[in-house]
Coordinates of C-alpha atoms and ligand atoms in Angstrom, one line a residue:
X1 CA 0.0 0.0 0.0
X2 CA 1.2 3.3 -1.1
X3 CA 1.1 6.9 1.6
X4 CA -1.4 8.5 -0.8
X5 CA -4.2 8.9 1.0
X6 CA -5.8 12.0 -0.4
X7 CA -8.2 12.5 -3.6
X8 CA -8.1 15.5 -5.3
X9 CA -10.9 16.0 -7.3
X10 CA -11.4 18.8 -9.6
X11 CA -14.9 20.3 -10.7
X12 CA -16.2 23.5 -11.5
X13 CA -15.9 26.4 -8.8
X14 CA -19.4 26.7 -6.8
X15 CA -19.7 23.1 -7.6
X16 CA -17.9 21.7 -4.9
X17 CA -20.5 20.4 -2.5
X18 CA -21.9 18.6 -5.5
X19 CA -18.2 16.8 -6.2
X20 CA -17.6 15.7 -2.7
X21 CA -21.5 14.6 -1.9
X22 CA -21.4 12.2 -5.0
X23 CA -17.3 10.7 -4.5
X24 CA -18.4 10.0 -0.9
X25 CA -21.9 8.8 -2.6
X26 CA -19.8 6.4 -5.0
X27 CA -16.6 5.6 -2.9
X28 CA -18.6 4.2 0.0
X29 CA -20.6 1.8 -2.6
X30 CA -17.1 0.4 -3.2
X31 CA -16.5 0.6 0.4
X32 CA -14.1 3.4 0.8
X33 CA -15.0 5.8 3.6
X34 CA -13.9 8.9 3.7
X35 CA -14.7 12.4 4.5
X36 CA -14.4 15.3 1.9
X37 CA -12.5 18.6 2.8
X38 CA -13.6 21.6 1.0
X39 CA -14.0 25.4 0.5
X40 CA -16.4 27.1 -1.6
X41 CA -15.5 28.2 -5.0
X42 CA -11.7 27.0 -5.4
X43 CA -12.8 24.7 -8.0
X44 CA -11.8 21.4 -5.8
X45 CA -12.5 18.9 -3.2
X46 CA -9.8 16.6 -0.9
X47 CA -11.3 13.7 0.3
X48 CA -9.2 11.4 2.7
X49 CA -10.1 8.0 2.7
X50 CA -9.9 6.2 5.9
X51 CA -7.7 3.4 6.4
X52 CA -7.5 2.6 2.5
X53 CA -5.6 2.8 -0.7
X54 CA -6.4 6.0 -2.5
X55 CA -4.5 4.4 -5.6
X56 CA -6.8 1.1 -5.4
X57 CA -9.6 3.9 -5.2
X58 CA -9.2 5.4 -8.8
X59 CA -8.1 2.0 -10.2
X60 CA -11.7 0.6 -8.9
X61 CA -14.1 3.5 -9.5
X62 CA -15.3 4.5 -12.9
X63 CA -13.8 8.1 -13.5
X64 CA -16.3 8.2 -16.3
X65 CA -19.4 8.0 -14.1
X66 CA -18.3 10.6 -11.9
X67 CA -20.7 13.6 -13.0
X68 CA -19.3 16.4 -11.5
X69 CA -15.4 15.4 -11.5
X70 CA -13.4 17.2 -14.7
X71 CA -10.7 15.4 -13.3
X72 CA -9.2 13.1 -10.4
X73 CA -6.0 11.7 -8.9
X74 CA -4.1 10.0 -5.9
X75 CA -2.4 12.6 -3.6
X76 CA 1.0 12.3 -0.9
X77 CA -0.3 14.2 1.5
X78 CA 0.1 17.8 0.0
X79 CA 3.1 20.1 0.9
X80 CA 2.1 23.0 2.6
X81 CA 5.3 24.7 3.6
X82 CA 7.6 24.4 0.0
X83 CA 10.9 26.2 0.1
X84 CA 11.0 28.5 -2.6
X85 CA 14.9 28.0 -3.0
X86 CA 14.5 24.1 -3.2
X87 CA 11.3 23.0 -4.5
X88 CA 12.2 19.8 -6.2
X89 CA 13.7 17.8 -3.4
X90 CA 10.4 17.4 -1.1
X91 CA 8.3 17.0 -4.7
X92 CA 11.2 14.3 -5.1
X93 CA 10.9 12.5 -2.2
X94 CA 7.0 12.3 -2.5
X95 CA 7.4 10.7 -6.0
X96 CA 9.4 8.7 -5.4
X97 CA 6.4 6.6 -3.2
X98 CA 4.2 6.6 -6.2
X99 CA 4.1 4.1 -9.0
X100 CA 6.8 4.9 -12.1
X101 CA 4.8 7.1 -14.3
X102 CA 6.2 8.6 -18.1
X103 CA 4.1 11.8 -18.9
X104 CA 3.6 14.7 -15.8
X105 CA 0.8 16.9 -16.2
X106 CA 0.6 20.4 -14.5
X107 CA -3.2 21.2 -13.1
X108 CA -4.3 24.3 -11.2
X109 CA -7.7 24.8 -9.8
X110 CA -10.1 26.3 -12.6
X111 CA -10.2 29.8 -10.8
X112 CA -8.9 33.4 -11.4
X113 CA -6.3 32.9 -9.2
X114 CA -5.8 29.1 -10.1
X115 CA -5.5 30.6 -13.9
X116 CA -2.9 32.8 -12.4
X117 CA -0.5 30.3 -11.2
X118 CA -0.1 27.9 -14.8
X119 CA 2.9 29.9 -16.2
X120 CA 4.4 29.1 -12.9
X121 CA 3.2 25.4 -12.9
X122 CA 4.8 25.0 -16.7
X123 CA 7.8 26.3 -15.3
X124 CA 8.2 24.3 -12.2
X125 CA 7.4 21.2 -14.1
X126 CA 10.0 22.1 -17.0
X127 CA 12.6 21.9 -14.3
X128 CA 10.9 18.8 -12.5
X129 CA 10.5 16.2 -14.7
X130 CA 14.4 16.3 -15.8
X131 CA 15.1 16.3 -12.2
X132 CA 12.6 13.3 -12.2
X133 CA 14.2 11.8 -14.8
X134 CA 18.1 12.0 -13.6
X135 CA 17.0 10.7 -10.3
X136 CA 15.3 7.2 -12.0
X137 CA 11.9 8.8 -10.6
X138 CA 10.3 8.6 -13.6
X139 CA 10.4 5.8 -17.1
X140 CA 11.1 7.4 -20.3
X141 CA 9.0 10.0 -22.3
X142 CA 7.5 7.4 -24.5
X143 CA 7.5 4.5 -22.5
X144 CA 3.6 3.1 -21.9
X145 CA 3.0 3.8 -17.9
X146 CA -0.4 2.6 -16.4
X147 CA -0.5 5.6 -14.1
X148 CA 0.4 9.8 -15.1
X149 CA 1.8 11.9 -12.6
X150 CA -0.3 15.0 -11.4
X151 CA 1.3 17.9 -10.2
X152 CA -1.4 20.0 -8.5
X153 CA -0.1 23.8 -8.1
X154 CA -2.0 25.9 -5.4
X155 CA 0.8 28.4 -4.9
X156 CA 4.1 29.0 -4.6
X157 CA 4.4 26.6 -1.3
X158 CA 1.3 24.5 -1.8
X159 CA 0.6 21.8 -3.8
X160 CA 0.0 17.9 -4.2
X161 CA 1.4 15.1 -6.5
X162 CA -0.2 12.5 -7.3
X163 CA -1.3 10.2 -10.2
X164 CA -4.0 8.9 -11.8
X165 CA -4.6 6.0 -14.3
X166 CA -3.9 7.1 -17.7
X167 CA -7.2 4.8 -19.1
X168 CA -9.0 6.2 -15.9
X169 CA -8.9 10.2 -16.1
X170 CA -9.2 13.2 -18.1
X171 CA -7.0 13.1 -20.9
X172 CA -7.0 16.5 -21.2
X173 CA -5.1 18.7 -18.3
X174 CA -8.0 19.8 -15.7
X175 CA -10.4 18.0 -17.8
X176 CA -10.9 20.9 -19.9
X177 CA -11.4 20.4 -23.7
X178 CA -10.2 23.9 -25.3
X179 CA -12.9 23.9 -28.4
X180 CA -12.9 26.4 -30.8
X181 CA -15.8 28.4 -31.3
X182 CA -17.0 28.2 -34.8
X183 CA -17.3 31.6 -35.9
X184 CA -20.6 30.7 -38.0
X185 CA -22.5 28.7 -35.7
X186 CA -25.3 30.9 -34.7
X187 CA -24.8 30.8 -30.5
X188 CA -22.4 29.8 -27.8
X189 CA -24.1 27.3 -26.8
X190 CA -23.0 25.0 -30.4
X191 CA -20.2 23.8 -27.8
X192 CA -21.9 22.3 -25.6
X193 CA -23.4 19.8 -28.1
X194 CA -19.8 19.5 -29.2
X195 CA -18.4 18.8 -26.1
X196 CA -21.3 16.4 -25.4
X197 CA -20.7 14.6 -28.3
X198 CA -16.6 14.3 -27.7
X199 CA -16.9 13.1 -24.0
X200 CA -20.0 10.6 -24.6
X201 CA -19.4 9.1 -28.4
X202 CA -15.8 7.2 -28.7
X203 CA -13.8 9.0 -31.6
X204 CA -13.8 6.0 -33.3
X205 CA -17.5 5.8 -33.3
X206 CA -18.3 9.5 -34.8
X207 CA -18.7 8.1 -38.4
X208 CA -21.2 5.4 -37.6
X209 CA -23.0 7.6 -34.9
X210 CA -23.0 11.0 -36.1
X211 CA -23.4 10.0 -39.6
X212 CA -24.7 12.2 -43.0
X213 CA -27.8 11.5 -43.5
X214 CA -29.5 10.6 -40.3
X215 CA -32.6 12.5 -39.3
X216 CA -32.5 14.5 -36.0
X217 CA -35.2 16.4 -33.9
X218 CA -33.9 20.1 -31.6
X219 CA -36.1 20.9 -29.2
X220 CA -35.5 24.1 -28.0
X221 CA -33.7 25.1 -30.6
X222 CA -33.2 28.3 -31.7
X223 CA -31.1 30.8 -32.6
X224 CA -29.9 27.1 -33.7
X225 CA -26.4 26.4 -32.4
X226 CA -27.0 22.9 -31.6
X227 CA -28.9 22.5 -35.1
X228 CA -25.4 23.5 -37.0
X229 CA -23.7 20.9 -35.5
X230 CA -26.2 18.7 -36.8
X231 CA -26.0 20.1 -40.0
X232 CA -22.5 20.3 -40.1
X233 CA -22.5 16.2 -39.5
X234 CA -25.0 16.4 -42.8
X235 CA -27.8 15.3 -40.8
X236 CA -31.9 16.7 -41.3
X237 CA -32.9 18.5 -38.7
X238 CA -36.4 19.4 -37.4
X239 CA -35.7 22.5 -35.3
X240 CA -38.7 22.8 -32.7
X241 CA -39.3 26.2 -30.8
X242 CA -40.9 29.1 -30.7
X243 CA -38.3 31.8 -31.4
X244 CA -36.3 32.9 -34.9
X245 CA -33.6 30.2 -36.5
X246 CA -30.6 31.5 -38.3
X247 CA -31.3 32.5 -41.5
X248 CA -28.0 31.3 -42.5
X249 CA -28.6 27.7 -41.2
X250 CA -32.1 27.5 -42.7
X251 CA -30.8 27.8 -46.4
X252 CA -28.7 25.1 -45.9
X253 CA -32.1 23.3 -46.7
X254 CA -31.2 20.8 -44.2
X255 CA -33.6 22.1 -41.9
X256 CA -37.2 22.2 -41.3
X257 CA -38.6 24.9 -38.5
X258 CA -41.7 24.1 -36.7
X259 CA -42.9 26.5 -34.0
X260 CA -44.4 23.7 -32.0
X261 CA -44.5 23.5 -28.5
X262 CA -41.1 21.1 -27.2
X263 CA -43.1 19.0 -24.2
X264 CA -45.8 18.2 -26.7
X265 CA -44.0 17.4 -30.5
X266 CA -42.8 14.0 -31.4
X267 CA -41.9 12.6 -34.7
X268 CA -44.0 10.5 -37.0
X269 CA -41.4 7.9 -37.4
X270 CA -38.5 7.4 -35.2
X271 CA -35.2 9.7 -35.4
X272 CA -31.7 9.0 -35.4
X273 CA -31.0 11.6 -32.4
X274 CA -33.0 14.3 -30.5
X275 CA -31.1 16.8 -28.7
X276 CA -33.0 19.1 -25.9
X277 CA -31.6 22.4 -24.7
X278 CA -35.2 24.0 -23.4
X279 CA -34.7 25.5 -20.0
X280 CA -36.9 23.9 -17.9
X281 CA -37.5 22.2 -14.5
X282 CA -35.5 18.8 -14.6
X283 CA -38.5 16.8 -13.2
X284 CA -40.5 17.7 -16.4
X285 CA -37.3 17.4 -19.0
X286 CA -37.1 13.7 -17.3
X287 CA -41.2 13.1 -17.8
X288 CA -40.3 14.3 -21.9
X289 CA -37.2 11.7 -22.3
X290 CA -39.0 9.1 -20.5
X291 CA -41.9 9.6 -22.8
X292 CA -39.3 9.9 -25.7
X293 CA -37.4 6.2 -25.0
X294 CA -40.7 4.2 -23.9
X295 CA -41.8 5.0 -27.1
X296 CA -38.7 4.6 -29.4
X297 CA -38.8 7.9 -30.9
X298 CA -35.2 8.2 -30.8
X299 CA -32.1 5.5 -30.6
X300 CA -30.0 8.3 -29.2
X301 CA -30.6 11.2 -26.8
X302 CA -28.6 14.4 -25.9
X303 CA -30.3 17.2 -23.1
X304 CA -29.9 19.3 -20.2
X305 CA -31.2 18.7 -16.8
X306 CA -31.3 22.2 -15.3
X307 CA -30.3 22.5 -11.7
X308 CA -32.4 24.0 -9.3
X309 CA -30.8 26.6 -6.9
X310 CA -30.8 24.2 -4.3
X311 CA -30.5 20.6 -3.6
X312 CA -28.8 20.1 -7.0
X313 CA -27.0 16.6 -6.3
X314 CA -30.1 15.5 -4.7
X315 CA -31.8 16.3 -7.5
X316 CA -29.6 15.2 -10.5
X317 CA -29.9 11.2 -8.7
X318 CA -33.4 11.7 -8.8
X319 CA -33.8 12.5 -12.3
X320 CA -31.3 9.7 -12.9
X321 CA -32.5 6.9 -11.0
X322 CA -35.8 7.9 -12.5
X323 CA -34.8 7.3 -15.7
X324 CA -33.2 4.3 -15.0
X325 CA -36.1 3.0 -12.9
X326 CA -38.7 3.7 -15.0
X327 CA -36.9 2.2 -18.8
X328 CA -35.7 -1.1 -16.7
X329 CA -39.8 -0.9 -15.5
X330 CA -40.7 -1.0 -19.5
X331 CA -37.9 -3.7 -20.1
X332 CA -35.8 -1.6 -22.1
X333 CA -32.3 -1.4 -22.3
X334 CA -30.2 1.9 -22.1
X335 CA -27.0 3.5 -21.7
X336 CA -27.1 6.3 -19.5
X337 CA -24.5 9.0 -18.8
X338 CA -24.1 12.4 -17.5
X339 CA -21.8 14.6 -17.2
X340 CA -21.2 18.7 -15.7
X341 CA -19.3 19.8 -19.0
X342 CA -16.8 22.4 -19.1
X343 CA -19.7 24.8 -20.8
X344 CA -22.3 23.9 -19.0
X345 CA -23.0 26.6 -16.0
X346 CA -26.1 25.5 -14.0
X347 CA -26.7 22.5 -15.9
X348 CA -25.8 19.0 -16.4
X349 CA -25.6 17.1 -19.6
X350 CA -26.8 13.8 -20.2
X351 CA -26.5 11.3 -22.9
X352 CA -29.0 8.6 -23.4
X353 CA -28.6 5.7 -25.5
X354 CA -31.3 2.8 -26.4
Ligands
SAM401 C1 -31.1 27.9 -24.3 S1 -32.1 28.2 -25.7 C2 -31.5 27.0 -26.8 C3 -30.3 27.4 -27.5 C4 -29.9 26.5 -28.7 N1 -29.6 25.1 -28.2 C5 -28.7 27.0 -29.4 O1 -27.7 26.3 -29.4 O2 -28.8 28.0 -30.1 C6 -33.6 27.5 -25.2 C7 -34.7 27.6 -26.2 O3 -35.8 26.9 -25.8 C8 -37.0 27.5 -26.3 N2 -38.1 26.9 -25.6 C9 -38.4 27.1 -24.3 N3 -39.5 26.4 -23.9 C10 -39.9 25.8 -25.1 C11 -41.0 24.9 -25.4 N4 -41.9 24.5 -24.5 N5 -41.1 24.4 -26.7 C12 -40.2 24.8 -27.6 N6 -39.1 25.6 -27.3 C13 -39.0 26.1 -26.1 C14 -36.7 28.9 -26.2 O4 -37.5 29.7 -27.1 C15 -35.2 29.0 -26.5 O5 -35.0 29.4 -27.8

């Protein structure tokens, strides 16, 4: 068993209390017990597991149904007190009780201040992972490692390393994919569909799941940024809401608008996809996509649960385990995931799959 005893797990600031309610949720399941430590908005959570092995945790648990986790790994005890003239000796020492890793990946919180401190990070790991390197702490660049080494910068005296299974984590540093926004699509919101689409549907499966051709339903979907990604996979869309669609993305002739009311419109023959950005109470988004997968109106499913003000885990599990509950109840079989993207603010986003 390794000293690590501390999970770092990294979310979105003012989401904290979500982050630590569901790893103490889904770490006890698995019979970790711990207790989360936390302070309101600085974008992370420590939770200390009792008695355990923090690496076994993140080897065990699912990263990818974590909801509210961008990103997660297995902490030394963090180092509080760092001597600005000799940082890399103590960050040594601490590595060297961790399994061999080959890549090292710099993370602040996701904060103004955490944003702040990444020039610094990219310094202090230019000149650590040599140091690393000369002192056999860490396998060569290209070598394949089953764990990556975190180094988790909270100033210029604090910060934790740790590491995380490369097949278990974010990929990306802090979980954060840095999208482009397409300067035609017709509102912000396009990325969320895009980032939905890169954290739920395997790379490899974009072809056969996002394919030209296939017929789509938006509900809620004007000005129409979710619609152009549609389009731009050369899929027909029926846009459904109330409001104006881009001029531009209507004479793409891919689209038809109806001005239909979201909770009430369903197609006349089943779609490949229907995506739902409508703000609305997350009980009644759940009634729609219940409604929508009991009667095979779509294979696959992209939309927002809204969070309420309060109670917002609490809530999230309910609409969940509804969903769940009620399609095992009509004997159908689903994949269900959800996830707090990077562009979603007081939402989640959830990807349903029959
Ligand atoms: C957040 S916006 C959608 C933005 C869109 N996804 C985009 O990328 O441009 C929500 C939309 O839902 C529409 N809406 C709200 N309630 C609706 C309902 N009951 N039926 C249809 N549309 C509705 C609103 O008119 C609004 O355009």
């Amino acid at each position: 068993m390794s000293q690590a005893d501390t999970l770092i797990l990294l979310c979105r600031s003012g989401f904290e209390g979500e982050c630590a309610a569901e790893i103490s949720d889904v770490a006890a399941a698995e019979g970790f017990y711990g207790y989360p430590r936390l302070e309101k908005n600085s974008g992370y959570v420590c939770f200390h597991v009792q008695g355990g092995d923090v690496i076994e945790l993140v080897s065990r648990l699912r990263f990818g149904e974590l909801i509210f986790t961008r990103q997660w790994f297995a902490c030394m005890p963090g180092l509080t007190e760092l001597p600005p003239k000799d940082r890399l000796t103590p960050l040594g020492e601490q590595v060297a009780a961790l399994p061999k890793c080959a890549e090292l990946v710099v993370e602040t919180p996701d904060t103004t201040d955490g944003r702040e401190l990444q020039g610094f990070g990219r310094k202090l790991a230019s000149a650590l992972a040599p140091y690393l390197r000369q002192h056999d702490l860490m396998l060569p660049r290209k070598s394949r490692a089953k764990y990556r080494l975190h180094l988790f910068v909270l100033s210029g005296r604090e910060m934790f390393v740790g590491v995380a299974p490369v097949a278990n984590s974010a990929s990306l540093p802090g979980g954060i994919p840095r999208l482009k926004f397409p300067a035609a699509a017709p509102s912000r919101s396009t990325l969320k569909l895009e980032e939905a689409w890169h954290w739920f549907v395997p790379r490899d499966q974009w072809d056969a799941e996002l394919a030209p051709g296939m017929r789509a339903v938006d509900l809620g979907a004007a000005p129409g940024g979710w619609t152009w990604q549609l389009v731009k996979r050369g899929m027909f869309v029926t846009a459904i809401d109330n409001g104006p669609m881009n001029e531009d993305l209507m004479e793409t002739g891919q689209v038809e608008h109806l001005r239909e009311d979201a909770f009430v419109y369903h197609p006349s023959k089943p779609v490949d996809w229907m995506v739902c950005d409508v703000v609305e109470k997350p009980a009644r988004t759940t009634s729609m996509v219940i409604d929508w997968a009991v009667n095979g109106w779509s294979r696959n499913m992209i939309f927002n649960l809204k969070l309420p003000m309060k109670q917002r885990y609490v809530e999230t599990r309910r609409c969940l385990d509804r969903i769940s509950d009620e399609l095992e109840a009509a004997g159908i079989r689903a994949k269900l995931r959800a996830k707090h993207l990077y562009h979603d603010r007081e939402e989640i986003t959830c990807w349903l799959s029959l």
